[in-house]
CSV table of C-alpha atoms in Angstrom, one decimal:
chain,number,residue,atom,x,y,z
A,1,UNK,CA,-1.7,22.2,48.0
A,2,UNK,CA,-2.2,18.7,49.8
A,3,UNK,CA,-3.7,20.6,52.5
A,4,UNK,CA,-6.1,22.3,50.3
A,5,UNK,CA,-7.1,19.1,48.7
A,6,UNK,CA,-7.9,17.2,51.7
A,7,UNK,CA,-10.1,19.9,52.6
A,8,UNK,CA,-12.2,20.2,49.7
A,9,UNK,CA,-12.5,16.1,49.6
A,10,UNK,CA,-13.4,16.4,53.6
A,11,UNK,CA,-16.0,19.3,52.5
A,12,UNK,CA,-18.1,16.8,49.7
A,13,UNK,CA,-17.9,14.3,51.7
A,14,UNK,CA,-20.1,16.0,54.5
A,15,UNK,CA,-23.4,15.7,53.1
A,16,UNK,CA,-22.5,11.8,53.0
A,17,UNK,CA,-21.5,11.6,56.4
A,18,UNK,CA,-24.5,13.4,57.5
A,19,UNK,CA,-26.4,10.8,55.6
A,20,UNK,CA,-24.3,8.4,57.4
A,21,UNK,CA,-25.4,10.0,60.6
A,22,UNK,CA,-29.1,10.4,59.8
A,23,UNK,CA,-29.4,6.7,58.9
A,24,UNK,CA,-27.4,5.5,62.0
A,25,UNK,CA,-30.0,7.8,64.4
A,26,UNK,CA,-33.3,6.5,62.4
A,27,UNK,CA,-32.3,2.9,62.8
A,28,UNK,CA,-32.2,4.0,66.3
A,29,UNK,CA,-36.0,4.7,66.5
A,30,UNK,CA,-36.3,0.8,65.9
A,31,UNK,CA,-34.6,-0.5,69.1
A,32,UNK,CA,-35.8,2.5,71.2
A,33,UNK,CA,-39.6,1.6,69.8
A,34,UNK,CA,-38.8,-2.0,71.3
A,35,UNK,CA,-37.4,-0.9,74.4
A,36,UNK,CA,-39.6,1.2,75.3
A,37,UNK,CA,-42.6,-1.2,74.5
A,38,UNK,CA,-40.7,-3.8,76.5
A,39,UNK,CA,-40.9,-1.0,79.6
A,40,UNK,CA,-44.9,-1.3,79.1
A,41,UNK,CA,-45.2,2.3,77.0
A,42,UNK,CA,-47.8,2.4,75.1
A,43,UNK,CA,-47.7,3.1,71.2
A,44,UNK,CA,-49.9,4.7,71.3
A,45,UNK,CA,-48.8,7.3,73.8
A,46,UNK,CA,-45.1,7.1,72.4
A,47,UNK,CA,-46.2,8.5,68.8
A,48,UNK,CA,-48.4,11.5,70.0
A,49,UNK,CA,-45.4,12.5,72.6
A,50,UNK,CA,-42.8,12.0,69.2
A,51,UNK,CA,-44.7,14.5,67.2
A,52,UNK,CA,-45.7,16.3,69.9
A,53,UNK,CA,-41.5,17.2,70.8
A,54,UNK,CA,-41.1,17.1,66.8
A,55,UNK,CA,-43.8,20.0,66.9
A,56,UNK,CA,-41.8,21.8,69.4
A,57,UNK,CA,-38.7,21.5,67.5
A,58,UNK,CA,-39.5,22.2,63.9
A,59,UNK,CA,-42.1,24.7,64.8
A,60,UNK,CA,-39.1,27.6,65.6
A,61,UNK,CA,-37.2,26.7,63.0
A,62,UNK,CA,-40.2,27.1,60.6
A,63,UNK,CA,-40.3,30.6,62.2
A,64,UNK,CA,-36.5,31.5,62.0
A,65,UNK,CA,-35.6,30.2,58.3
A,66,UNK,CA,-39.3,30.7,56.6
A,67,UNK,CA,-40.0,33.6,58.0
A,68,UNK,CA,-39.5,35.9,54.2
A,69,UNK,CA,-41.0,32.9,52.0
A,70,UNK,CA,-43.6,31.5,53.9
A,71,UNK,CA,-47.1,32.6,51.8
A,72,UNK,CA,-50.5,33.0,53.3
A,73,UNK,CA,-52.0,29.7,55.0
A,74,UNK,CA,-54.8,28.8,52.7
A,75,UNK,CA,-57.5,25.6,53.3
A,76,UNK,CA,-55.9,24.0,50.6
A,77,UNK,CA,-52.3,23.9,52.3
A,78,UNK,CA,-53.9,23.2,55.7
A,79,UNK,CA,-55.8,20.4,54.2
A,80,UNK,CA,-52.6,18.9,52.8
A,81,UNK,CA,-50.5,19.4,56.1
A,82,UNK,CA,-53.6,17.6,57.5
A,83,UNK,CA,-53.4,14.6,55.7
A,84,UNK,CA,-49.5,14.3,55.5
A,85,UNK,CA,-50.0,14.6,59.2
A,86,UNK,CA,-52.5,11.6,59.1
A,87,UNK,CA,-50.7,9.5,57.0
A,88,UNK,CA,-46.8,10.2,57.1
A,89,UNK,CA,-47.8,10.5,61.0
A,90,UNK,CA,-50.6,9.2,62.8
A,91,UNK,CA,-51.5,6.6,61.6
A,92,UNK,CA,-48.1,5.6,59.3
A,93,UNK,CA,-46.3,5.5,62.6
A,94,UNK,CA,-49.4,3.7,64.2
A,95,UNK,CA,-49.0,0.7,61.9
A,96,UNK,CA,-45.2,0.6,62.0
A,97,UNK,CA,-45.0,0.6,65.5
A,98,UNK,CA,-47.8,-2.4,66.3
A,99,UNK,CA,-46.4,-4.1,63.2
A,100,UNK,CA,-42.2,-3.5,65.1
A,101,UNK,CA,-43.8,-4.9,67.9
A,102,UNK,CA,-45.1,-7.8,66.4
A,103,UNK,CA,-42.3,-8.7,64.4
A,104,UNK,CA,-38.7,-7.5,64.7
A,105,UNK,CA,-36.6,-4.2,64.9
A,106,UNK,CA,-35.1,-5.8,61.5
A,107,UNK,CA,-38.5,-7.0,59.7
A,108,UNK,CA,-39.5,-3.7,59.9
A,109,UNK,CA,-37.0,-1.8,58.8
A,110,UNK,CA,-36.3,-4.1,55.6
A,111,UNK,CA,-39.7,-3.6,54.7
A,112,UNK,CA,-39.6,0.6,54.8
A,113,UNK,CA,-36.9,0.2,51.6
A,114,UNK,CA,-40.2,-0.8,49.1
A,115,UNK,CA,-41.9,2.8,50.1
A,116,UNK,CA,-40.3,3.9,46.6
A,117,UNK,CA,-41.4,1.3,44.9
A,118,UNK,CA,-44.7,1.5,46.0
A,119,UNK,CA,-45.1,5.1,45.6
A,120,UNK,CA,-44.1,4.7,41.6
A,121,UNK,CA,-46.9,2.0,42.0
A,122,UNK,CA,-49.1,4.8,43.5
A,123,UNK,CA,-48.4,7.2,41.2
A,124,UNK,CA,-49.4,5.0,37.8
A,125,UNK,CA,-52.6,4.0,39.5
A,126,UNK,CA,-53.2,8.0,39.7
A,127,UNK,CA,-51.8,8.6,36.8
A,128,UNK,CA,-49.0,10.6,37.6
A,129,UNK,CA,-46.2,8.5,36.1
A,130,UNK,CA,-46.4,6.7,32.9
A,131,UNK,CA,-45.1,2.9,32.7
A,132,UNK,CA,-42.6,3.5,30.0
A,133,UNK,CA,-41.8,0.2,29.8
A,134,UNK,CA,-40.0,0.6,26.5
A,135,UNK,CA,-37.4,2.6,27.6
A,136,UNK,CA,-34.6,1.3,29.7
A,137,UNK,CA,-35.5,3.4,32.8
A,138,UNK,CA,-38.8,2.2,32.5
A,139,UNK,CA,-37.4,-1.1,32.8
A,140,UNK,CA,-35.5,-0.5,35.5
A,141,UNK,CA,-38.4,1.0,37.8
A,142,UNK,CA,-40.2,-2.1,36.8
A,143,UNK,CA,-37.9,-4.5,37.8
A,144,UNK,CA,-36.8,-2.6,40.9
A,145,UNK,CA,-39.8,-2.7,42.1
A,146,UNK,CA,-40.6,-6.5,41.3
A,147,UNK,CA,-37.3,-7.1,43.3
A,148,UNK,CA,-38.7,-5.0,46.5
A,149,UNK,CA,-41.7,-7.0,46.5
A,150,UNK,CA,-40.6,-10.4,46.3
A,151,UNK,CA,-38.0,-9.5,48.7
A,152,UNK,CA,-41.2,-8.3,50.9
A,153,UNK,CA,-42.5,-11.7,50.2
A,154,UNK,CA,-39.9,-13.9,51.4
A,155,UNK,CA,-39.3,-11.9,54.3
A,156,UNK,CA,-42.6,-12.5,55.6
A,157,UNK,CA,-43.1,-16.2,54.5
A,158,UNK,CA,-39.9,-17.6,54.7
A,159,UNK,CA,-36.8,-18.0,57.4
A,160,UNK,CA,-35.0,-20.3,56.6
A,161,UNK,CA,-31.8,-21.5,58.8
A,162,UNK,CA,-31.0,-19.3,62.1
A,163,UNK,CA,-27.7,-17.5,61.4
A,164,UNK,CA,-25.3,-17.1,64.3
A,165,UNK,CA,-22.4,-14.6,63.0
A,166,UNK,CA,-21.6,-13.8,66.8
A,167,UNK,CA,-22.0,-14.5,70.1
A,168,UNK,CA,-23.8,-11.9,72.3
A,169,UNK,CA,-25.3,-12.5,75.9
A,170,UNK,CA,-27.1,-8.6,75.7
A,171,UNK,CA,-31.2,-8.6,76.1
A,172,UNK,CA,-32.4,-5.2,76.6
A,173,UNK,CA,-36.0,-6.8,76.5
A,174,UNK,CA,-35.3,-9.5,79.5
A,175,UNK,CA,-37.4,-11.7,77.6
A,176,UNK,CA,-35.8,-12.9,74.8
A,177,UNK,CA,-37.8,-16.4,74.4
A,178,UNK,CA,-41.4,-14.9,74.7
A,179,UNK,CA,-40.7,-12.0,72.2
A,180,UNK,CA,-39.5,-14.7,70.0
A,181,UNK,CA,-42.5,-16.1,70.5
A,182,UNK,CA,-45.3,-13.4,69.6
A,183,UNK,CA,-42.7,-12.6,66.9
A,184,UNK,CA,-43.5,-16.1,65.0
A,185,UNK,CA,-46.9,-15.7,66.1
A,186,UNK,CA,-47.8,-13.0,65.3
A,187,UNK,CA,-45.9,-12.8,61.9
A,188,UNK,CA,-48.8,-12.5,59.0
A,189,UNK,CA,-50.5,-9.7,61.2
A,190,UNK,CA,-47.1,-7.6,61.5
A,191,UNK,CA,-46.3,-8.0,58.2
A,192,UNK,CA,-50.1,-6.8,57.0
A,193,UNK,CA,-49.7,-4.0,59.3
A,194,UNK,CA,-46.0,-3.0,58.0
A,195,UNK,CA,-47.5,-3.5,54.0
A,196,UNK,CA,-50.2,-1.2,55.0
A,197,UNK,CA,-47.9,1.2,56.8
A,198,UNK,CA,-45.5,1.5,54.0
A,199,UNK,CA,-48.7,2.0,51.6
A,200,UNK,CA,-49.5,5.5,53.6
A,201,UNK,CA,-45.3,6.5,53.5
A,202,UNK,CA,-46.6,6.4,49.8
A,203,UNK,CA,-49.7,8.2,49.6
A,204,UNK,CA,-47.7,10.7,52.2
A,205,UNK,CA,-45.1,11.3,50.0
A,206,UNK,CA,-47.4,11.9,47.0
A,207,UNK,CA,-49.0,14.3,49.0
A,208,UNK,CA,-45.9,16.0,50.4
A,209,UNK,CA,-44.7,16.6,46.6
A,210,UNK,CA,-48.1,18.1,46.6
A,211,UNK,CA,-47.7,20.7,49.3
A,212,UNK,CA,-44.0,21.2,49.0
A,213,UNK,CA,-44.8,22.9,45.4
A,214,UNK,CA,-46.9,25.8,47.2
A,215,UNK,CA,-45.1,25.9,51.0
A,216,UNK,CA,-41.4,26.2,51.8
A,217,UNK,CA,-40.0,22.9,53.4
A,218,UNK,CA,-39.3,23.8,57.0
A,219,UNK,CA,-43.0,25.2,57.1
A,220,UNK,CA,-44.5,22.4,55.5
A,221,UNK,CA,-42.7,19.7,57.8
A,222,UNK,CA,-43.8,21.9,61.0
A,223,UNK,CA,-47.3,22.0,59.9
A,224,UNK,CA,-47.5,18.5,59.4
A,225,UNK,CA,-45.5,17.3,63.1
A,226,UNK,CA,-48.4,19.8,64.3
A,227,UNK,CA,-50.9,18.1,62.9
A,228,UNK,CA,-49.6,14.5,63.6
A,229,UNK,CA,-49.2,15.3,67.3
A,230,UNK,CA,-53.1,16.8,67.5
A,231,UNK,CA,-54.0,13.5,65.3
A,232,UNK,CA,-52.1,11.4,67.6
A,233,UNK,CA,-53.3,13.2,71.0
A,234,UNK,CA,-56.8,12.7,70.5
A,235,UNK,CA,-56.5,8.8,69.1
A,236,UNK,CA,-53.9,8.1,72.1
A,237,UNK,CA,-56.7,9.7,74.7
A,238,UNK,CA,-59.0,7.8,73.1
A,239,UNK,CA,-57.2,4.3,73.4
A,240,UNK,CA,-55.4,4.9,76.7
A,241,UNK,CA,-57.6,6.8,78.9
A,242,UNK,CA,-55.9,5.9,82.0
A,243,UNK,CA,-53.4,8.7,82.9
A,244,UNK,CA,-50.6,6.8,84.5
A,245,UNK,CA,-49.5,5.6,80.8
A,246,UNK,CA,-48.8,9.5,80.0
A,247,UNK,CA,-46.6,9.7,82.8
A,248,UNK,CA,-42.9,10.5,81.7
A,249,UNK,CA,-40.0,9.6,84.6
A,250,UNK,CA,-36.6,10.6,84.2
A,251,UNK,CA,-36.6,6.9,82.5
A,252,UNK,CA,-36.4,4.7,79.4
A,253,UNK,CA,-39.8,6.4,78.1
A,254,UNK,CA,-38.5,10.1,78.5
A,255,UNK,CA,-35.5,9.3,76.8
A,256,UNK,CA,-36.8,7.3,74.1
A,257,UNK,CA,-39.3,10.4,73.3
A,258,UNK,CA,-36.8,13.0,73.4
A,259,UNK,CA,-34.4,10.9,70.9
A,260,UNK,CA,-36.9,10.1,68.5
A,261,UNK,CA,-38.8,13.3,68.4
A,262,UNK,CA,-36.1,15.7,69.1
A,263,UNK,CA,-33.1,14.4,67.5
A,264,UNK,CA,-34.6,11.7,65.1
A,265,UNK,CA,-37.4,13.8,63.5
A,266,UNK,CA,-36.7,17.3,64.5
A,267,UNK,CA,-32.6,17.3,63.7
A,268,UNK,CA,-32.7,14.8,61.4
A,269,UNK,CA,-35.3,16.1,59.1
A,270,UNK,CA,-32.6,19.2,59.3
A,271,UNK,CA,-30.0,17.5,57.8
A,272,UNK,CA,-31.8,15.4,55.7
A,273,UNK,CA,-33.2,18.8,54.0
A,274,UNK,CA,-29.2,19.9,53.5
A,275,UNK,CA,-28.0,17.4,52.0
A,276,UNK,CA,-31.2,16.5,49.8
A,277,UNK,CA,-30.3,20.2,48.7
A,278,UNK,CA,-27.1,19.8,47.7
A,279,UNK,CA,-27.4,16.5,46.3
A,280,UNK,CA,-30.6,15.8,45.0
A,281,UNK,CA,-33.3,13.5,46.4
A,282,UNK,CA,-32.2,10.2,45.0
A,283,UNK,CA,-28.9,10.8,46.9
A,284,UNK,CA,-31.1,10.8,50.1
A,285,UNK,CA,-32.8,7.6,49.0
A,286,UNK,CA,-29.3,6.2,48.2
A,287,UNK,CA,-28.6,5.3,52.2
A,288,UNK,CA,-31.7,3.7,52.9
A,289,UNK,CA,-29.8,0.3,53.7
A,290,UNK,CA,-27.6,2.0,56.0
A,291,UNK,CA,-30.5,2.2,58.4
A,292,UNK,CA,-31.3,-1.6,57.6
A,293,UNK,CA,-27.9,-2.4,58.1
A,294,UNK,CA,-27.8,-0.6,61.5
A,295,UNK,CA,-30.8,-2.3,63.0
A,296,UNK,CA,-30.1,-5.8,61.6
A,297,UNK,CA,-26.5,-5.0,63.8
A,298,UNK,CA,-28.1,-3.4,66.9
A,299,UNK,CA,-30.8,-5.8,67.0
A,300,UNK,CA,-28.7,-8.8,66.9
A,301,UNK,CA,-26.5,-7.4,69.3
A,302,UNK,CA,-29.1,-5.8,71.8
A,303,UNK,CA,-32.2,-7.1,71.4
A,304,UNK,CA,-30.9,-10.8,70.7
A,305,UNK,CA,-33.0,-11.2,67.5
A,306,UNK,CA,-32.4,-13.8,65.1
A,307,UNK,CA,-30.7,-13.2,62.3
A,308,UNK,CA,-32.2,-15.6,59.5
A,309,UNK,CA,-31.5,-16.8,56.1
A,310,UNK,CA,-34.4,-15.8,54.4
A,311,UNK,CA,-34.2,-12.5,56.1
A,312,UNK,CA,-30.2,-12.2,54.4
A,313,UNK,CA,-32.1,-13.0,51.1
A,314,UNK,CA,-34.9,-10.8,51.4
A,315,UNK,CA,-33.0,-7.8,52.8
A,316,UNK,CA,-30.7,-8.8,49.3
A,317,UNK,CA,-33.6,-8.6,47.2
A,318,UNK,CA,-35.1,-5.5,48.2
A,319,UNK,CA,-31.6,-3.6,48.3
A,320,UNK,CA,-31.0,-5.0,44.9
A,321,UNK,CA,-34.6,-3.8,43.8
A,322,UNK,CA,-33.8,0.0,45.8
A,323,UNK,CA,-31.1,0.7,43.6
A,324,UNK,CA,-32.3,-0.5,40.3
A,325,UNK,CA,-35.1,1.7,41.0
A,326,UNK,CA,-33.1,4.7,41.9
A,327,UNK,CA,-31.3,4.2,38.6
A,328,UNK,CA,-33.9,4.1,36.6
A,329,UNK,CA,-35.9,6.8,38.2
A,330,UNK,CA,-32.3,9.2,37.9
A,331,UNK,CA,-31.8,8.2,33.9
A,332,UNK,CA,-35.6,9.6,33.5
A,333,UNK,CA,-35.6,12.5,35.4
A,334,UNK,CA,-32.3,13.4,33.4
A,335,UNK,CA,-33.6,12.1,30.0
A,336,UNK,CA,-36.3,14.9,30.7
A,337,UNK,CA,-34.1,17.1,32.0
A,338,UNK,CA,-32.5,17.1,28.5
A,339,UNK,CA,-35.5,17.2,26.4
A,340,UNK,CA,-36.9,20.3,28.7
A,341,UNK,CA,-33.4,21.7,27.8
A,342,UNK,CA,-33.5,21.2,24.1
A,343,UNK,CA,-37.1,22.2,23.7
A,344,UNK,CA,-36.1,25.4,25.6
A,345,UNK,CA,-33.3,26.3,23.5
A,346,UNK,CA,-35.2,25.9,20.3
A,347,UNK,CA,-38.0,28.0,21.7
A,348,UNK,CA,-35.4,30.7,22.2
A,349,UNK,CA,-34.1,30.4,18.9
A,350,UNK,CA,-37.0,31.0,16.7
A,351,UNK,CA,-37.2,28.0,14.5
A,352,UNK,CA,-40.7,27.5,13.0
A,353,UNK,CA,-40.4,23.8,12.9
A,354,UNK,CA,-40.1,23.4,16.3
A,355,UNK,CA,-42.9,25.4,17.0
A,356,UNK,CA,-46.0,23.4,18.8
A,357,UNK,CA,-44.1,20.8,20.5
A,358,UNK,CA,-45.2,19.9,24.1
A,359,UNK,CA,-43.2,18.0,26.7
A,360,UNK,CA,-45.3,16.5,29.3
A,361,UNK,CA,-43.6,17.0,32.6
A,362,UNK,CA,-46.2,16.1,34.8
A,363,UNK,CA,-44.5,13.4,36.3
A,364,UNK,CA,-41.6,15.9,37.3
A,365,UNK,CA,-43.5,18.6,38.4
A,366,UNK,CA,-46.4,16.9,40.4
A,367,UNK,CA,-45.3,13.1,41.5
A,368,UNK,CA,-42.1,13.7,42.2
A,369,UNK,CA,-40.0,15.7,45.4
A,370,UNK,CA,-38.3,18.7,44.5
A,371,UNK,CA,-34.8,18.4,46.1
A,372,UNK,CA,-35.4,20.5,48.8
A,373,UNK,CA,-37.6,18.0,50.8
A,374,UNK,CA,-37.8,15.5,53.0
A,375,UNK,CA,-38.3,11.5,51.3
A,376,UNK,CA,-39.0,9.7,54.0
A,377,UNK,CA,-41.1,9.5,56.7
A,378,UNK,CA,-40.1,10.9,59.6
């Protein structure tokens, strides 16, 4: 009996070490971004070999597991692989990685946890979620998302007093002083650059909830990797026409394209699609810190950046603001989920007087993931 209960706790508590996991390898893609730039690889080159291996990874699986579901490609769901391609990929990933190099493995990652919030800022400006301020969900996604951008705010403006919680003499970059350098320097313009990255994770996700209501997940992530690595291909070319900086050794660049388009957007994605299954998409969202919390750690420890007050406060802030989002955005969907239930059961039992009633769902149905898919971009 013990036995069997410590088996059935070990099997719910997969999807959340997968989570775990997927967190852990994505706060990886920070540190191997800055490695990698610190070996002279361009950005450039780096994301159109990442969606180029994600392409080759996602594409079979597509082919294995969609193989009975997948309908007929139309223009319509090219089009929309197209422009998640552009900008969950291309130029998303673009933008993030001038704005990591600019500022910090840390900076950059705090700033990916007010995609949510901006996307329920998106989707009112489009009209497909209604501020329902009076309600106390509606609160909640207000306030949530207030909390992520002030956190954004004093992350970029303000440092405050350098933290040293431990000693470390690791610099994976060699040049610890200079990169601290550019990093103040250069601080606005990262920031800009991360604001304006996280704006197309938005548009992206609004998109993929799009698409994922007419193509099968797998499908629609392989189209969009295929179009991201033909996007990326041609602007990378285009920048970095001298061949030498497409040259892959059995180095630091091999490896860091082979993690972060193999394992950290091919795998990944997998596992990310599993658990969102099982658990919903707000339980993906849920472990968003873990990656912040990962990078503030490996950073510190291998990278030797700086762990500041106002980035403690900031990273606080937007945390804070994450999850009183999430809260209110789970009350909502299961208010609705209740009133779609009622009105369907007194549709089924024939009473006149409820006769003529409309729910409007299209906040459900059109803004928001089904649980099936991916929330973040990969």
């Amino acid at each position: 009996m013990t036995t069997g209960k410590f088996w059935s706790v070990m099997t719910g508590l997969k999807p959340v070490l997968a989570m775990v996991v997927v967190q852990m390898s994505v706060g990886g893609i920070n540190i191997m971004y800055k490695v990698a730039k610190n070996d002279g690889m361009s950005m450039k080159v780096l994301i159109a070999y990442r969606y180029i291996f994600a392409a080759a990874f996602t594409v079979p699986l597509a082919l294995i597991f969609d193989r009975k579901t997948r309908p007929k490609m139309t223009w319509m769901i090219f089009l929309q692989g197209s422009l998640s391609g552009l900008f969950g990929g291309s130029l998303g990933q673009n933008l993030y990685a001038e704005s990591l190099t600019l500022t910090s493995a840390t900076f950059a990652a705090a700033m990916t946890n007010i995609i949510p919030a901006m996307t329920f800022v998106l989707a009112i400006i489009l009209r497909m979620e209604r501020l329902a301020f009076g309600t106390a969900a509606g609160k909640a996604k207000v306030l949530g998302t207030l909390l992520s951008i002030s956190g954004a705010m004093i992350l970029t403006f303000y440092k405050g007093v350098d933290l040293k919680l431990w000693p470390t003499n690791i610099n994976l970059l060699h040049h610890g002083a200079a990169a601290s350098q550019q990093s103040s320097n250069d601080q606005i313009l990262g920031s800009i650059l991360a604001v304006i990255a996280c704006m197309c994770f938005a548009v992206w996700l609004i998109i993929q909830a799009k698409m994922s209501m007419v193509y099968p997940s797998c499908s629609g992530t392989a189209l969009m990797c295929i179009c991201a690595a033909i996007q990326s291909a041609v602007y990378g070319m285009c920048a970095e026409k001298d061949w030498s900086a497409w040259k892959l050794g059995w180095n630091i660049r091999l490896l860091t394209v082979v993690y972060i388009g193999a394992w950290a957007s091919g795998l990944m994605i997998t596992l990310i699609s599993w658990a969102a299954r099982l658990r919903g998409p707000l339980f993906v969202s849920s472990f968003y810190p873990v990656m912040l919390l990962t990078v503030a750690i490996l950073g510190s420890l291998l990278l030797d950046e700086k762990l500041y007050l106002g980035s403690m406060i900031a990273a606080v802030l937007i945390i804070v603001g994450l999850y009183v989002f999430l809260w209110g955005n789970g009350k909502e969907m299961k208010q609705k989920q209740n009133a779609q239930v009622e009105v369907d059961g007194s549709k089924s039992s024939g009473e006149p007087e409820f006769r003529g009633i409309v729910i409007e769902t299209s906040s459900t149905s059109e803004g928001k993931l089904p649980a099936s898919n991916t929330i973040y971009p990969i």
